[in-house]
mmCIF file of C-alpha atoms in Angstrom:
data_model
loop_
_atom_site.group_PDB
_atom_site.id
_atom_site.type_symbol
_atom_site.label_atom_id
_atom_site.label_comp_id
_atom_site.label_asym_id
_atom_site.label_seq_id
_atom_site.Cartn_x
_atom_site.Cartn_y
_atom_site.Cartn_z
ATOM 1 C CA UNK A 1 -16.209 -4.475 -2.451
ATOM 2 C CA UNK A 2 -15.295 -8.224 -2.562
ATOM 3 C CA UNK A 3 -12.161 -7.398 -4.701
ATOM 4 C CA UNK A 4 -10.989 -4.544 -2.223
ATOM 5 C CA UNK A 5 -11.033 -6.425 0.285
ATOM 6 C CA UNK A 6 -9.084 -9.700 -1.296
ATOM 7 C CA UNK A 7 -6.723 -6.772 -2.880
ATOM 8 C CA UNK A 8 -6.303 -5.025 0.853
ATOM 9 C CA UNK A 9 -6.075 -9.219 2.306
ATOM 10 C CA UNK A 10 -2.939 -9.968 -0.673
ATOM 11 C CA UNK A 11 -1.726 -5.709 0.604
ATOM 12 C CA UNK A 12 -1.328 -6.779 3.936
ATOM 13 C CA UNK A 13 0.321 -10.139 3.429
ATOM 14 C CA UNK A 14 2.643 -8.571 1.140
ATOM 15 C CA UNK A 15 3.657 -5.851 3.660
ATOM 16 C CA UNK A 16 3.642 -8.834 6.856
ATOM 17 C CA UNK A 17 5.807 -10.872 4.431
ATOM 18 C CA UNK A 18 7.221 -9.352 1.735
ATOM 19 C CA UNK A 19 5.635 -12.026 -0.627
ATOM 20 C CA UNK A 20 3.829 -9.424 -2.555
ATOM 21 C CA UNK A 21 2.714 -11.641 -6.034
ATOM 22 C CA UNK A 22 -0.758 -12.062 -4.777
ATOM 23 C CA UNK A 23 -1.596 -8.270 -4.934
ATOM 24 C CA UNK A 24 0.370 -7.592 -8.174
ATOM 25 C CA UNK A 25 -1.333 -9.914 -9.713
ATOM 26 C CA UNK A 26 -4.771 -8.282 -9.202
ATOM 27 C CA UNK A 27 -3.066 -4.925 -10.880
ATOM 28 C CA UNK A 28 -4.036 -3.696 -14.257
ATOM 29 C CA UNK A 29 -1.421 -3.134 -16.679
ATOM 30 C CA UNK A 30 -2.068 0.764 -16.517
ATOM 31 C CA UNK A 31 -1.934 0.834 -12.519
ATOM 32 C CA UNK A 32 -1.219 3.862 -11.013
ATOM 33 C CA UNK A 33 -0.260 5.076 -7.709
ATOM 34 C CA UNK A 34 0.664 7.785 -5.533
ATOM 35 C CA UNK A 35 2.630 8.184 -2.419
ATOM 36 C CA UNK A 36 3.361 10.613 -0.128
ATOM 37 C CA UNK A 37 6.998 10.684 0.191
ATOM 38 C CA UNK A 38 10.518 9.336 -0.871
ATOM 39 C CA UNK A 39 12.142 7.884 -3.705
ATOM 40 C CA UNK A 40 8.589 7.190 -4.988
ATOM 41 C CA UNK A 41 6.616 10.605 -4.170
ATOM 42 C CA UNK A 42 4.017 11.709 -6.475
ATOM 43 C CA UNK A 43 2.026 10.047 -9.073
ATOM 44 C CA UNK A 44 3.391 6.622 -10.761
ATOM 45 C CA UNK A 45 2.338 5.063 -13.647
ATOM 46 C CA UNK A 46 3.139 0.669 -14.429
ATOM 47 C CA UNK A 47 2.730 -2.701 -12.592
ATOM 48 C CA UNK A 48 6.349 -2.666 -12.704
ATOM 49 C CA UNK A 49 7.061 0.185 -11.388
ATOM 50 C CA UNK A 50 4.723 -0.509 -8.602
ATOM 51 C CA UNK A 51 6.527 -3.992 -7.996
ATOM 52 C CA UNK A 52 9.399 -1.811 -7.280
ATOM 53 C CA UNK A 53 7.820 -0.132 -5.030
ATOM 54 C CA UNK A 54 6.250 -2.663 -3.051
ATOM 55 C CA UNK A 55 10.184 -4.360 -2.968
ATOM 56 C CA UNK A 56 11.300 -0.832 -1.742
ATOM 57 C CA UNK A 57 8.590 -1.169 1.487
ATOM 58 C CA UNK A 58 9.651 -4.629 2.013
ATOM 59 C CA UNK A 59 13.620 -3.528 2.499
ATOM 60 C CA UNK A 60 12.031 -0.494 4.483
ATOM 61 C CA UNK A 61 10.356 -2.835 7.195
ATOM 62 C CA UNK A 62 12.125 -5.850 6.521
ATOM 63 C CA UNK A 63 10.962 -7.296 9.726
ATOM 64 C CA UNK A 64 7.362 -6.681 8.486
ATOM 65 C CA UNK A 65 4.949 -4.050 9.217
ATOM 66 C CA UNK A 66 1.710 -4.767 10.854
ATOM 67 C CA UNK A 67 -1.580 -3.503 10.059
ATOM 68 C CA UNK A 68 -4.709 -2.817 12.099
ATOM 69 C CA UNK A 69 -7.950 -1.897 10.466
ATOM 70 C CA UNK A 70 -10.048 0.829 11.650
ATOM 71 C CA UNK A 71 -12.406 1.973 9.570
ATOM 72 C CA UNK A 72 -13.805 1.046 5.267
ATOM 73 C CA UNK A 73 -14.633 3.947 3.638
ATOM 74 C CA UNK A 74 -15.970 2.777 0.080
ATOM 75 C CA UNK A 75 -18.042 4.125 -3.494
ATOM 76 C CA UNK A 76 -18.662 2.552 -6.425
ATOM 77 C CA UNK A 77 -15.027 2.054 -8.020
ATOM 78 C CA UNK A 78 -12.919 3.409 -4.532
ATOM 79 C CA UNK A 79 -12.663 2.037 -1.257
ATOM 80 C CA UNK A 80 -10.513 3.786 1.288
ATOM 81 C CA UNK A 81 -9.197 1.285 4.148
ATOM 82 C CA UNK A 82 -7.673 3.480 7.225
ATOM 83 C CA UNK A 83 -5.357 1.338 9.473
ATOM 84 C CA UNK A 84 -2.523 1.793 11.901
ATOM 85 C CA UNK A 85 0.440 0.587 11.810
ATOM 86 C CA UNK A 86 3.309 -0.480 13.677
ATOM 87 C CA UNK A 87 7.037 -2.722 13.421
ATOM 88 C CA UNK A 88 10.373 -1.055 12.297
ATOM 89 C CA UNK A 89 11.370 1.239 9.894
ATOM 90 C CA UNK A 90 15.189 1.066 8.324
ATOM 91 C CA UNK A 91 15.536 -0.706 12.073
ATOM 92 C CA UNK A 92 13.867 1.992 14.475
ATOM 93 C CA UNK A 93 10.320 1.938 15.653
ATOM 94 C CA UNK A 94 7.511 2.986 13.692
ATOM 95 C CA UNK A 95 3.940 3.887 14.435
ATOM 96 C CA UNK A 96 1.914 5.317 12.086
ATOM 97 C CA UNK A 97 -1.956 5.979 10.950
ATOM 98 C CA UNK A 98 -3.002 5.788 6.997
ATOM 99 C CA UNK A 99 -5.732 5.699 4.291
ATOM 100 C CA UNK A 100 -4.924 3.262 1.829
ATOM 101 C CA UNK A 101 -7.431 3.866 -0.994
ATOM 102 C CA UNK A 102 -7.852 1.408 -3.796
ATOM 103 C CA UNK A 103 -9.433 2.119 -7.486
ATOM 104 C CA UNK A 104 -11.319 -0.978 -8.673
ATOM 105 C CA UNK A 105 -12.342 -1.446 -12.295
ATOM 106 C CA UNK A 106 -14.004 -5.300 -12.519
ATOM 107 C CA UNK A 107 -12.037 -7.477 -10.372
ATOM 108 C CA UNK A 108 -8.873 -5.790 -10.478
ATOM 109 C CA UNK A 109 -7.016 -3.045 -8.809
ATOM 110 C CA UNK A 110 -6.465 -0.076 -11.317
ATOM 111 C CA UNK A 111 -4.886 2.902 -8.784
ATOM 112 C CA UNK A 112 -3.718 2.940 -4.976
ATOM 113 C CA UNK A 113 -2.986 6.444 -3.307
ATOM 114 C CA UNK A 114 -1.585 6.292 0.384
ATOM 115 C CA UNK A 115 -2.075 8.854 3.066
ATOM 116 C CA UNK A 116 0.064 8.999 6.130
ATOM 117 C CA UNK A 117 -1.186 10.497 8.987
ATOM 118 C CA UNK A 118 2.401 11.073 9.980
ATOM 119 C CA UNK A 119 4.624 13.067 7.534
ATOM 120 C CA UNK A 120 8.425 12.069 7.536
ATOM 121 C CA UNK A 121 10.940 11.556 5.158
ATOM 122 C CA UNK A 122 12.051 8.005 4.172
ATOM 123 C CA UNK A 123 15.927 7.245 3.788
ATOM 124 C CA UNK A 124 17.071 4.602 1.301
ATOM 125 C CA UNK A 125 19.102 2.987 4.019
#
């Protein structure tokens, strides 16, 4: 649990900030993620690739996107953190509800899936 949480802490600065080295650096070199829509829909395999990514959200709320927690849902290698979010997306207001779920194997994150509980379709503004 303690890594989930210092991986969902170094998540949330990275998406407040944009600085995201903190949580790649607790990514195994076989991370994988999946996400719901755009450029990076489906299942992705690489810490690079996922550094992409993470760059890709930062130009998508470049002002920052803020995250409340609600509610830890956790077993013994996933923990599922559902927030709500809010700031601006490509420059127009967004609100939004997720489950950001985190594989853990030792102290590092091995796989992230996202839920939104808003569908919509990103633009690459």
């Amino acid at each position: 649990m303690e890594t989930a949480q210092q991986a969902f802490r170094n998540y949330n600065h990275g998406l407040a900030t944009a600085e995201w080295e903190p949580f790649l650096e607790m990514l195994t070199e076989d991370f994988t993620f999946w996400f719901p829509v755009g450029p990076y829909q489906g299942l992705n395999v690489g810490k690079i690739k996922a550094a992409a990514f993470f760059q890709y959200a930062s130009r998508a709320f470049s002002e920052g996107l803020a995250l409340k927690l609600e509610h830890i849902t956790r077993s013994k290698t996933t923990v599922v953190f559902e927030v709500k979010s809010e700031g601006q997306l490509w420059g127009k207001p967004y609100q939004n509800q997720a489950a950001i779920s985190f594989d853990i194997r030792g102290d590092r994150v091995c796989g992230y899936r996202e839920y939104l509980g808003v569908v919509f379709q990103l633009s690459t503004e």
